[in-house]
PDB file of C-alpha atoms in Angstrom:
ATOM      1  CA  UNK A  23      40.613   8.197   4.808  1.00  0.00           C
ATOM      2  CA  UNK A  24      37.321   6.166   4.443  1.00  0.00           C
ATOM      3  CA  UNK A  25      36.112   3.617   3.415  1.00  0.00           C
ATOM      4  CA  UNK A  26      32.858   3.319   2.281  1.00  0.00           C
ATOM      5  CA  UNK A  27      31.145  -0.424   1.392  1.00  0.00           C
ATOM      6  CA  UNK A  28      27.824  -0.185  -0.852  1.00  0.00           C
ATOM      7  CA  UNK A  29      25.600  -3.618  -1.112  1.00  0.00           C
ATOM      8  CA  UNK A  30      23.860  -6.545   0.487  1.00  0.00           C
ATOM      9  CA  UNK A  31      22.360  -6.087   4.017  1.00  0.00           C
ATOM     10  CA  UNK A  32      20.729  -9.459   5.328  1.00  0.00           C
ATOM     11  CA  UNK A  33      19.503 -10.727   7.764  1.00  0.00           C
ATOM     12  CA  UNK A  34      20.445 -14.307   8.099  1.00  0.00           C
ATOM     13  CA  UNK A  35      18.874 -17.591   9.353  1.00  0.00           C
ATOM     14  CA  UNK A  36      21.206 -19.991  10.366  1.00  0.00           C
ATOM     15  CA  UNK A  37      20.974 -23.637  10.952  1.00  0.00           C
ATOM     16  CA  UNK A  38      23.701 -25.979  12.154  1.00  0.00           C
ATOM     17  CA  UNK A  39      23.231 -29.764  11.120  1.00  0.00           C
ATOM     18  CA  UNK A  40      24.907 -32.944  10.566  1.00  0.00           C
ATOM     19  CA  UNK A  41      24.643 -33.432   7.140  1.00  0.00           C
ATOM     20  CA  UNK A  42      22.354 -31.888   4.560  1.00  0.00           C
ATOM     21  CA  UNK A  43      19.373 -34.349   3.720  1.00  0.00           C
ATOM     22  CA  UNK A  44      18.753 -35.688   0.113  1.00  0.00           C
ATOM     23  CA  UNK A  45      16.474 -35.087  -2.266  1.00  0.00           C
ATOM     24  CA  UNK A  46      13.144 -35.983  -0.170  1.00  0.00           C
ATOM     25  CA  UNK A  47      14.754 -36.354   2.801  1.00  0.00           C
ATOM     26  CA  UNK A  48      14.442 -34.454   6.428  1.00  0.00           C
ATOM     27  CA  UNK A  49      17.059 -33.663   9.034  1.00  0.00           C
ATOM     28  CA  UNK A  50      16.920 -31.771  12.615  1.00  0.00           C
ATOM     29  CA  UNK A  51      19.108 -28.347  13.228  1.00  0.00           C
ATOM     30  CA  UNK A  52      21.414 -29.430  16.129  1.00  0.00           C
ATOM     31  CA  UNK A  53      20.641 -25.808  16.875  1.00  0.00           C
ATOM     32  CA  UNK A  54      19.750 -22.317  15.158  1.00  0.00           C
ATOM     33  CA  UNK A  55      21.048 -18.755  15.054  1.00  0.00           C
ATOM     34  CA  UNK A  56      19.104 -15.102  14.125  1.00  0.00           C
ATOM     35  CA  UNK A  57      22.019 -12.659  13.120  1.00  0.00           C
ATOM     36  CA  UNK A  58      22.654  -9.709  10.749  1.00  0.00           C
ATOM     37  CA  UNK A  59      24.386 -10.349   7.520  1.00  0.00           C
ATOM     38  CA  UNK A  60      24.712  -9.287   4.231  1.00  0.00           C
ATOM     39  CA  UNK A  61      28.313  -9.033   2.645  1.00  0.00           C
ATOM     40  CA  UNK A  62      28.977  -5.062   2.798  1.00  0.00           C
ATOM     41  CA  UNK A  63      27.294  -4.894   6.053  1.00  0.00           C
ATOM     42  CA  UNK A  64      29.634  -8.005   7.046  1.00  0.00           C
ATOM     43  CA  UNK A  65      32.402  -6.081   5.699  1.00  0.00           C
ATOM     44  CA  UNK A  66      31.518  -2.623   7.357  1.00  0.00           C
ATOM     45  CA  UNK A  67      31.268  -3.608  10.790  1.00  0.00           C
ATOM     46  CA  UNK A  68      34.552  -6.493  10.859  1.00  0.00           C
ATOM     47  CA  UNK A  69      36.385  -2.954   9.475  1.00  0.00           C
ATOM     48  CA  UNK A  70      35.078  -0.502  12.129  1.00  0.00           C
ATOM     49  CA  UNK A  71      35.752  -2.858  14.994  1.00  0.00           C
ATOM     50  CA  UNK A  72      39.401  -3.100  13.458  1.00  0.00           C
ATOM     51  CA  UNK A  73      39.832   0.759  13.865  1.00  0.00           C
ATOM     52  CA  UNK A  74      39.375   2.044  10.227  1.00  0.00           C
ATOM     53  CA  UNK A  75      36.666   4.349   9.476  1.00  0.00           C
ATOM     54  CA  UNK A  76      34.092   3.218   7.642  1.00  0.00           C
ATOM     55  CA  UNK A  77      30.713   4.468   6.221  1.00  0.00           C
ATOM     56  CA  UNK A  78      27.703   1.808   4.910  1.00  0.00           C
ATOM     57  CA  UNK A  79      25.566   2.072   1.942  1.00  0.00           C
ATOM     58  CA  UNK A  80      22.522  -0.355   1.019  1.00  0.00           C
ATOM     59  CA  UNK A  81      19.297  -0.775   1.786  1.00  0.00           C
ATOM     60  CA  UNK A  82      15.978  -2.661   4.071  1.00  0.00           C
ATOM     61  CA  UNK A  83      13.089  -3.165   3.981  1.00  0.00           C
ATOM     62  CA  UNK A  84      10.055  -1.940   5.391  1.00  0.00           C
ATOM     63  CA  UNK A  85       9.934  -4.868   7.749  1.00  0.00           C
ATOM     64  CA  UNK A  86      10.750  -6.116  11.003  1.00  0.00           C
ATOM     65  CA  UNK A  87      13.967  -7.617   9.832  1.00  0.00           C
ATOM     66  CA  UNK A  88      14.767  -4.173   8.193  1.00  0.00           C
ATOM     67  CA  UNK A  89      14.356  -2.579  12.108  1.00  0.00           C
ATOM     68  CA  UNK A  90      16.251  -4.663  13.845  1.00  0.00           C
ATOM     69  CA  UNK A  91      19.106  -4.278  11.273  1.00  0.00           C
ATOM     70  CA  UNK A  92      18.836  -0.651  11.475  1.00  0.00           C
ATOM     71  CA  UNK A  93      19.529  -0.144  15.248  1.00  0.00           C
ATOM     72  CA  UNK A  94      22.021  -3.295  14.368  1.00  0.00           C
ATOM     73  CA  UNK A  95      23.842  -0.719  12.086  1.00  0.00           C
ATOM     74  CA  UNK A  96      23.484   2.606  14.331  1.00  0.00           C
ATOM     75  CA  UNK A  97      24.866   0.859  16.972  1.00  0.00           C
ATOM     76  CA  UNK A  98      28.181  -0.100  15.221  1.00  0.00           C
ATOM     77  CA  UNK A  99      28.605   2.344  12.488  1.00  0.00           C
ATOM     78  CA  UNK A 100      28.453   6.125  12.506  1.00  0.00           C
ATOM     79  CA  UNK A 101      28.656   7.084   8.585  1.00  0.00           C
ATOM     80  CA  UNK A 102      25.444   5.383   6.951  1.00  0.00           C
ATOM     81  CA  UNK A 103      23.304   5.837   3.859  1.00  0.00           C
ATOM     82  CA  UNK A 104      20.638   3.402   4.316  1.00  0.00           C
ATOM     83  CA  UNK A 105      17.428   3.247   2.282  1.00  0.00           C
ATOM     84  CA  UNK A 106      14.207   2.087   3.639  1.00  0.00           C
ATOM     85  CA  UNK A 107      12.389   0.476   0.213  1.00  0.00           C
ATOM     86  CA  UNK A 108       8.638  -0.385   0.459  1.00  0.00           C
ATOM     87  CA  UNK A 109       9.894  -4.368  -0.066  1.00  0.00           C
ATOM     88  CA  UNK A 110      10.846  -7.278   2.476  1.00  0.00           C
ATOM     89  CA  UNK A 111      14.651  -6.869   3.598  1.00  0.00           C
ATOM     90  CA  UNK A 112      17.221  -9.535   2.106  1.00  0.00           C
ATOM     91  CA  UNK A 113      16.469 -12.853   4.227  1.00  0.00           C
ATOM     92  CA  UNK A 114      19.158 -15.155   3.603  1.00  0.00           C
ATOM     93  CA  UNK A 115      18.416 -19.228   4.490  1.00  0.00           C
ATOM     94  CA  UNK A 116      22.772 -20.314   5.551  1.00  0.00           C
ATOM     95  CA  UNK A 117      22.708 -24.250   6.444  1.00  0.00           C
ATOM     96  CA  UNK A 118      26.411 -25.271   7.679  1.00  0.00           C
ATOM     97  CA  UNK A 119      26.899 -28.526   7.896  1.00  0.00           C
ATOM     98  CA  UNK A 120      29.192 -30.593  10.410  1.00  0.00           C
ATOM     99  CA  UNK A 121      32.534 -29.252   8.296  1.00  0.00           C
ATOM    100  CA  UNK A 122      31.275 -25.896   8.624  1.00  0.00           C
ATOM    101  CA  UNK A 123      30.460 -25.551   4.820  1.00  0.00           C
ATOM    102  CA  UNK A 124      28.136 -22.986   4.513  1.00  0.00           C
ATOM    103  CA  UNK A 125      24.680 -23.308   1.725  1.00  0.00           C
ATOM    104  CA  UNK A 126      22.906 -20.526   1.309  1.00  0.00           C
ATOM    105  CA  UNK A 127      19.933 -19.945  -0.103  1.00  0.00           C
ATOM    106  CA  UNK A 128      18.357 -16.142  -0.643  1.00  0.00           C
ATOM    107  CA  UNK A 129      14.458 -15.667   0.215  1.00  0.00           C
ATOM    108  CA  UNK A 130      14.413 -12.398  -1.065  1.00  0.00           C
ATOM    109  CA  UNK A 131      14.014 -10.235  -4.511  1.00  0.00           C
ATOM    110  CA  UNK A 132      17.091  -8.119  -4.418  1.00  0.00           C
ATOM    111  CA  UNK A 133      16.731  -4.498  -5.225  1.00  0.00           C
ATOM    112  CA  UNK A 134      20.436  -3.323  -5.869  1.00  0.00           C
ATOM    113  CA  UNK A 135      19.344  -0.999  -8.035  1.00  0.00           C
ATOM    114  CA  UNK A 136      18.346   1.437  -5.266  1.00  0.00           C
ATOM    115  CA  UNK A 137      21.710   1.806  -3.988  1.00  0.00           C
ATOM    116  CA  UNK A 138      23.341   5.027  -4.478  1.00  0.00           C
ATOM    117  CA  UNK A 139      26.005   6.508  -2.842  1.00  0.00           C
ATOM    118  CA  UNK A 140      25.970  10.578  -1.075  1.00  0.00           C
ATOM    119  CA  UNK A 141      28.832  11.835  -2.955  1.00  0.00           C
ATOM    120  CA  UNK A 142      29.297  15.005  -1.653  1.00  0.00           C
ATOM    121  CA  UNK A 143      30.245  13.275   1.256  1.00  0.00           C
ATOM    122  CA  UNK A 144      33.223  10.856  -0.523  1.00  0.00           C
ATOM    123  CA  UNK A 145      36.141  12.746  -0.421  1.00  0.00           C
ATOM    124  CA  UNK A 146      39.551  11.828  -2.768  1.00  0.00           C
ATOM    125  CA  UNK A 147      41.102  10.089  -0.500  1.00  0.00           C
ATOM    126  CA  UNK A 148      38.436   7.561   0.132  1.00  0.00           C
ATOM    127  CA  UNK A 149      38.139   3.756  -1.042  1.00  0.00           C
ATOM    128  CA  UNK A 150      34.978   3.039  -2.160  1.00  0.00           C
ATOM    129  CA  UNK A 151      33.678  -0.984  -2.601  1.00  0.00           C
ATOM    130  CA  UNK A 152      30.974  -2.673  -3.826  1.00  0.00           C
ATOM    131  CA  UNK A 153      31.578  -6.805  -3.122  1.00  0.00           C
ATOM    132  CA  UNK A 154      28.805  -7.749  -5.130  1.00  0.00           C
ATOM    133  CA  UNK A 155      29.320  -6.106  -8.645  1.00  0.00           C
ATOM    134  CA  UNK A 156      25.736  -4.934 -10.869  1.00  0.00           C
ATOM    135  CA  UNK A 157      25.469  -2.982 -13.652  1.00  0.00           C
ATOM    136  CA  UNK A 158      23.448   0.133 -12.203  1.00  0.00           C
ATOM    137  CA  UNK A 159      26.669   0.900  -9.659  1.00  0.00           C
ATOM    138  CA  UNK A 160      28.177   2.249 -12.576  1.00  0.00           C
ATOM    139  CA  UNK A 161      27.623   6.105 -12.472  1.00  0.00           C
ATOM    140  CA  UNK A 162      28.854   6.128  -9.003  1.00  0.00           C
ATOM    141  CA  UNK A 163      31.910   3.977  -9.454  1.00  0.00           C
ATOM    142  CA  UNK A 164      33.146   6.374 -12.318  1.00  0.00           C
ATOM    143  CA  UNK A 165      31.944   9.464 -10.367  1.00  0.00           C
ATOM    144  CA  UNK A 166      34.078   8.193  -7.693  1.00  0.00           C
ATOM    145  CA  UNK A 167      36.892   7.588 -10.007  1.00  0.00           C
ATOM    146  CA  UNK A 168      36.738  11.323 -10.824  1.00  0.00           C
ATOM    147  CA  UNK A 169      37.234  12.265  -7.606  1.00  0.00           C
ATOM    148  CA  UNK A 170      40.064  10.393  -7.342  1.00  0.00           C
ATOM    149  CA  UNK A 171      39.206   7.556  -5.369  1.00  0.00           C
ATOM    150  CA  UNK A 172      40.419   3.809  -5.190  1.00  0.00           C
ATOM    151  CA  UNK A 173      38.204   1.360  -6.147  1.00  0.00           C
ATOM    152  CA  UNK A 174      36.989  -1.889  -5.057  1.00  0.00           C
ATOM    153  CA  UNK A 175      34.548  -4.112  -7.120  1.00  0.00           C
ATOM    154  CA  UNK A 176      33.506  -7.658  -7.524  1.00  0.00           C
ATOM    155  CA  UNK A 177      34.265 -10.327 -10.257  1.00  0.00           C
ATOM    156  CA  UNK A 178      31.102  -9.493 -12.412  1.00  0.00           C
ATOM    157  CA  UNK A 179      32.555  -6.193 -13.056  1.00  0.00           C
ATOM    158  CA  UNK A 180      34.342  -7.958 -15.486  1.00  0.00           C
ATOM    159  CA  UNK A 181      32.375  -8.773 -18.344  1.00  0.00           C
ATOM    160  CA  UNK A 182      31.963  -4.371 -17.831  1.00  0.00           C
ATOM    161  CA  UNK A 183      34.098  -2.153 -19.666  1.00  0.00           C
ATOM    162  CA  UNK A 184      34.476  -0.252 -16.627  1.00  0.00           C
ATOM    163  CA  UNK A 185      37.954   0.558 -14.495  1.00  0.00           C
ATOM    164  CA  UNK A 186      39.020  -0.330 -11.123  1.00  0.00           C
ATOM    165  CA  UNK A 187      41.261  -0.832  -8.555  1.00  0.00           C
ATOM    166  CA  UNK A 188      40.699  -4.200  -8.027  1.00  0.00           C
ATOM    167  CA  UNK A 189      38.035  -7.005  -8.963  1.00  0.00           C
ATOM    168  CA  UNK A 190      37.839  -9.779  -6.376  1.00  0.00           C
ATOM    169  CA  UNK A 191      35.451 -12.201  -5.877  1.00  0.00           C
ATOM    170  CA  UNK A 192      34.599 -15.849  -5.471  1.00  0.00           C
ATOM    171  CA  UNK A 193      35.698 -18.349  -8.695  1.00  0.00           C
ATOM    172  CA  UNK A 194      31.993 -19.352  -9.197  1.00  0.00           C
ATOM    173  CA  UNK A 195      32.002 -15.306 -10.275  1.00  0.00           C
ATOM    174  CA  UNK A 196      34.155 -15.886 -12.907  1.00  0.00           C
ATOM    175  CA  UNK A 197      33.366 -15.524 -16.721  1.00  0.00           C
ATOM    176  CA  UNK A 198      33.730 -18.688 -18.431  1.00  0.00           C
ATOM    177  CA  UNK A 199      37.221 -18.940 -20.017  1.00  0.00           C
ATOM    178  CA  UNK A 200      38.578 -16.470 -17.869  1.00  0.00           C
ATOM    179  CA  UNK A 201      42.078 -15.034 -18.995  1.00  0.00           C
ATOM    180  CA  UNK A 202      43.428 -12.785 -16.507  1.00  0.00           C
ATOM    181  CA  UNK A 203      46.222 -11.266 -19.238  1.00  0.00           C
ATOM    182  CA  UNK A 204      42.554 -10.031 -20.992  1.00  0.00           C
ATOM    183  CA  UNK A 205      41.275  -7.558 -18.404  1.00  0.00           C
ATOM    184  CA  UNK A 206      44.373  -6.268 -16.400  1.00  0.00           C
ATOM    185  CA  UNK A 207      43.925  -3.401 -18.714  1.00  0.00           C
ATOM    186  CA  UNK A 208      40.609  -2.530 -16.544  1.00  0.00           C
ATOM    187  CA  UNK A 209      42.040  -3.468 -13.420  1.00  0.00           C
ATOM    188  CA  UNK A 210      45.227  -3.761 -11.649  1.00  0.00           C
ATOM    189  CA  UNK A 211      44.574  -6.804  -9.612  1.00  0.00           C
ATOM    190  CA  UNK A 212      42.319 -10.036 -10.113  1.00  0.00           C
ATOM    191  CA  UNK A 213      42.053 -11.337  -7.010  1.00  0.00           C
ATOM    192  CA  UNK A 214      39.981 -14.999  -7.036  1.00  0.00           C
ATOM    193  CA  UNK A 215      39.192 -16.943  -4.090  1.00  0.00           C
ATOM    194  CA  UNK A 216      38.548 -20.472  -4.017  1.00  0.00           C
ATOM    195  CA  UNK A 217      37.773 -21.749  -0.671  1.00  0.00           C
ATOM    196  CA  UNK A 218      40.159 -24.564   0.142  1.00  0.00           C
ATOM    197  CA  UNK A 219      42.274 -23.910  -2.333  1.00  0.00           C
ATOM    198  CA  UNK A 220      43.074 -20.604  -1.100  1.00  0.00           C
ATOM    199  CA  UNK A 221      43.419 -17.546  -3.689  1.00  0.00           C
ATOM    200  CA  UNK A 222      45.503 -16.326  -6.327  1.00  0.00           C
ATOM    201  CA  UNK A 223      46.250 -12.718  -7.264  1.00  0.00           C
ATOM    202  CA  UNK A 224      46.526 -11.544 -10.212  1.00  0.00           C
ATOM    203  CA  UNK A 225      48.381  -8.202 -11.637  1.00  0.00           C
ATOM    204  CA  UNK A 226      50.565  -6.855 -13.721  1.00  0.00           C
ATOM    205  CA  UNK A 227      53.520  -7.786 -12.232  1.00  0.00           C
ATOM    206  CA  UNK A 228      52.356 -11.634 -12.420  1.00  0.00           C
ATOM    207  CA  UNK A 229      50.080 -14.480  -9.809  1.00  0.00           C
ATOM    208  CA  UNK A 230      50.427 -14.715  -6.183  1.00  0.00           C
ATOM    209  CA  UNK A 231      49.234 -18.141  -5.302  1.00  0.00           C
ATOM    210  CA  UNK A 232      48.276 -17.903  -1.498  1.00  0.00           C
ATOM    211  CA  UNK A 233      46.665 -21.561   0.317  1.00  0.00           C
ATOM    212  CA  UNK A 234      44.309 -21.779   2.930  1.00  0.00           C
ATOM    213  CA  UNK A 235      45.136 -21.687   6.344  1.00  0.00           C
ATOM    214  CA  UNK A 236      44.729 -24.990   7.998  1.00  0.00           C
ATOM    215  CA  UNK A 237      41.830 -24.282  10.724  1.00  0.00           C
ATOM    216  CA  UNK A 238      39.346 -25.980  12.494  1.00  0.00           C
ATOM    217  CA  UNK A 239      36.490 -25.123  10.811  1.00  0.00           C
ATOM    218  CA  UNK A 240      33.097 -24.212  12.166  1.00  0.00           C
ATOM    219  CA  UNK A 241      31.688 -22.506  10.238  1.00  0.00           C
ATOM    220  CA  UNK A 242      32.582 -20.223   6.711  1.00  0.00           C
ATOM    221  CA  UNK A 243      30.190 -17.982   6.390  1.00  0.00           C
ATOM    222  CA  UNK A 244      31.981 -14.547   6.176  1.00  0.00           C
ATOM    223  CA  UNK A 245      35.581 -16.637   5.108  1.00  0.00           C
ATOM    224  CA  UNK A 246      35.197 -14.113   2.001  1.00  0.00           C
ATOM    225  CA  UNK A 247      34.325 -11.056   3.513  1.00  0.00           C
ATOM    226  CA  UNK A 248      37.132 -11.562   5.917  1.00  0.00           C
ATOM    227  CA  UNK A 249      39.231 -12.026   2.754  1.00  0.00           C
ATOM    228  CA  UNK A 250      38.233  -8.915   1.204  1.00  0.00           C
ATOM    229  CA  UNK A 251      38.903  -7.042   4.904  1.00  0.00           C
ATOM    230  CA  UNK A 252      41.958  -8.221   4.798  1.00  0.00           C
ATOM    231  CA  UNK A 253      42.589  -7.076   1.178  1.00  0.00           C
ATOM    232  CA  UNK A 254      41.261  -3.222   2.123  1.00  0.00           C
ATOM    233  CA  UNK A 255      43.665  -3.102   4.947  1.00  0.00           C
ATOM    234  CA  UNK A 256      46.693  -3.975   2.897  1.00  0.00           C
ATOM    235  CA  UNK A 257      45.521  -0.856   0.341  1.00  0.00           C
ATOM    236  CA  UNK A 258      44.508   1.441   3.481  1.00  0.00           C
ATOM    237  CA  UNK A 259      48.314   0.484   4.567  1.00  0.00           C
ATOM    238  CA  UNK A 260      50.476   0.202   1.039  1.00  0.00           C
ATOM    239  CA  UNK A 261      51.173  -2.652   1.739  1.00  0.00           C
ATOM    240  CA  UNK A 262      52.381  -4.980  -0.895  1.00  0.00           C
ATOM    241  CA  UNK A 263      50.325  -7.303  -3.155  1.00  0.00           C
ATOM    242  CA  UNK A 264      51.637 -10.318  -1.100  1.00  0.00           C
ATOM    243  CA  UNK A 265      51.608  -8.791   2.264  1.00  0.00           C
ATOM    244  CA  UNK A 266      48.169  -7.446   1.712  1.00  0.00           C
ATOM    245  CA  UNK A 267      47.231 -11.714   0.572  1.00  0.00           C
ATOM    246  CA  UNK A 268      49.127 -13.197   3.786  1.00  0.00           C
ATOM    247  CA  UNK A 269      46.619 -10.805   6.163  1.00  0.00           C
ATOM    248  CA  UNK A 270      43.371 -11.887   3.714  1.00  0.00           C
ATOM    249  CA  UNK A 271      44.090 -15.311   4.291  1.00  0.00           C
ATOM    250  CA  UNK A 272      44.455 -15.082   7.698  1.00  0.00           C
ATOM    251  CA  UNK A 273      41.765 -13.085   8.563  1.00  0.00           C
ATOM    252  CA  UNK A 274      39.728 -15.195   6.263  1.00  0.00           C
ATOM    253  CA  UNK A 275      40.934 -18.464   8.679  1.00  0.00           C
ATOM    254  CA  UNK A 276      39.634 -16.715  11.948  1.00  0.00           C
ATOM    255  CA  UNK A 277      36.222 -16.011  10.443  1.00  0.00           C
ATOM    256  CA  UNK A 278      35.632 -20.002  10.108  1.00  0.00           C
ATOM    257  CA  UNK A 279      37.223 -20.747  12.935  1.00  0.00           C
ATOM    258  CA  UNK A 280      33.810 -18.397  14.895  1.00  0.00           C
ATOM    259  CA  UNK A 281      30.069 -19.238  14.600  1.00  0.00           C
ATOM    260  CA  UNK A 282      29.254 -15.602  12.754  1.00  0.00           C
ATOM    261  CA  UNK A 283      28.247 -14.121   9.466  1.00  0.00           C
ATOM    262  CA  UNK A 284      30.178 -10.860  10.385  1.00  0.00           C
ATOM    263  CA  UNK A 285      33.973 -11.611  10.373  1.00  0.00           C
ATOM    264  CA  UNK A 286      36.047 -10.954  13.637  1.00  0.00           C
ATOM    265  CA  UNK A 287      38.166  -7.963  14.367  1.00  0.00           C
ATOM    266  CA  UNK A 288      41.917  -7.864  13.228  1.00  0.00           C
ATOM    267  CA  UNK A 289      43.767  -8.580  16.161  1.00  0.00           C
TER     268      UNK A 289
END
C-alpha cells in the first residue's frame, strides 16, 4: 500500500518573536529559520520517516526556492511527481509568537491547478490525499475512486458534490452553518480540528470529541498535518475511528512541542 499526498510545497520563512506588533508598530525576531514546508510535502516526509510508503505530488517553481526543495524532496522521498511551473515557488511568511501560535501569511500566487496525479502508477490499494481541497482535483479524485482507492480530502470538498473517504480540515474551512448529518452521505467521516479545543469526528455511527493534549508549546506549525498523519495511519492500520483520533492528537502534540514545519516521526 501507498500513500500518495497531492498539494502545497513551500518553502517557509520563519520568525520567532515576543509578541506580534500593532497596527504601525515594529518588533525584532528573537531569531529566524529557512525550512521546507508546504502541507502535503509536510505530510509526505513526517509519513516516510514513520515507515509507510509514500509518493508526493505538487509542484515549484522555476526558482531558487523551487531547487533547494527539490533535492529537499529527493533526498527524503523516492515516489515523486513534481512539476517545475515557469512561476515563483509557494513562499510562505509563519510568525510564532512567544505561545508558539503560528500566523502565516502566503507571498505567493498558488497554481493548484497544475497538479495532477500519474495514475498508472496508483494502484487499488492505495490512499490517495489532497489536504487542501480545490475544485480542479476532481477528475483525479473520482479516477482514483474507480480504481478503488480510499480517499482523503479537505473541508472545502464539501460544498462539492463529490465522494470521499474522509473530509478533514481546520474549522475556519468550514461552510457556514455546517450540519454534519447533511454531508455524511458524501463522506464517511467529518473530521474538524480546532486547535485548543482539540477535534471532533464525525460519522455515521455519531461524534468523537477528542481535546488537546496539554504540551508545552513552541511552536504549531505542522499541529495539523501531524493530525492528519496520525489520521492516515489509523486507516493504513484499521484501526478504529477513536483509536485512529487518540494517535492524531498525539502526534499533533509532539509537532508543537518541536521548532519545525514538517511534523516529527511516530515514535
Amino acid at each position: 500500500m501507498r500513500i500518495w499526498i497531492a498539494g502545497p510545497i513551500a518553502w517557509d520563512s520563519v520568525l520567532y518573536v515576543n509578541q506580534l506588533p500593532s497596527t504601525g508598530g515594529f518588533t525584532h525576531a528573537k531569531k529566524h529559520h529557512e525550512r521546507p514546508g508546504g502541507q502535503a510535502l509536510n505530510i509526505a516526509v513526517a509519513l516516510n520517516e514513520s515507515g509507510f510508503d509514500v509518493g508526493l505530488c505538487g509542484y515549484v517553481g522555476n526558482d531558487s526556492y523551487g531547487e533547494e526543495l527539490t533535492k529537499f524532496i529527493k533526498s527524503k522521498l523516492s515516489k515523486v511527481e513534481i512539476k517545475k511551473l515557469p512561476n515563483p515557488t509557494p513562499h510562505v511568511v509563519v510568525i510564532v509568537d512567544a505561545n508558539g501560535e503560528r500566523t502565516m501569511v502566503g507571498m505567493e500566487k498558488s497554481y493548484f491547478a497544475e497538479i495532477s496525479l500519474n495514475l498508472a502508477e496508483i494502484e487499488a490499494k492505495d490512499i490517495v490525499v489532497w489536504p487542501i481541497w480545490r475544485d480542479a482535483f476532481a477528475v483525479d479524485l473520482n479516477a482514483v475512486r474507480a480504481k478503488g482507492c480510499r480517499t482523503i480530502v479537505g473541508l472545502g470538498a464539501l460544498n462539492s458534490e463529490l465522494l470521499a473517504d474522509i473530509a478533514i480540515g481546520s474549522a475556519w474551512e468550514l461552510p457556514e452553518k455546517f450540519v454534519p448529518e447533511e454531508h455524511l452521505s458524501k463522506f464517511e467521516r467529518i473530521i474538524i480540528t480546532n486547535n485548543k479545543d482539540g477535534a471532533i469526528d464525525h460519522s455515521k455511527h455519531g461524534s468523537i470529541q477528542m481535546p488537546a493534549e496539554t504540551r508545552n508549546v513552541v511552536d504549531t506549525t505542522g499541529a495539523g498535518d501531524a493530525f492528519l498523519c496520525g489520521i492516515i495511519k489509523g486507516l493504513v492500520e484499521n484501526l478504529s475511528n477513536k483509536a485512529s483520533m487518540e494517535i492524531a492528537s498525539k502526534w499533533s502534540a509532539l509537532a508543537i512541542s518541536v521548532e519545525s514545519s514538517i511534523p516529527p516521526k511516530w515514535n
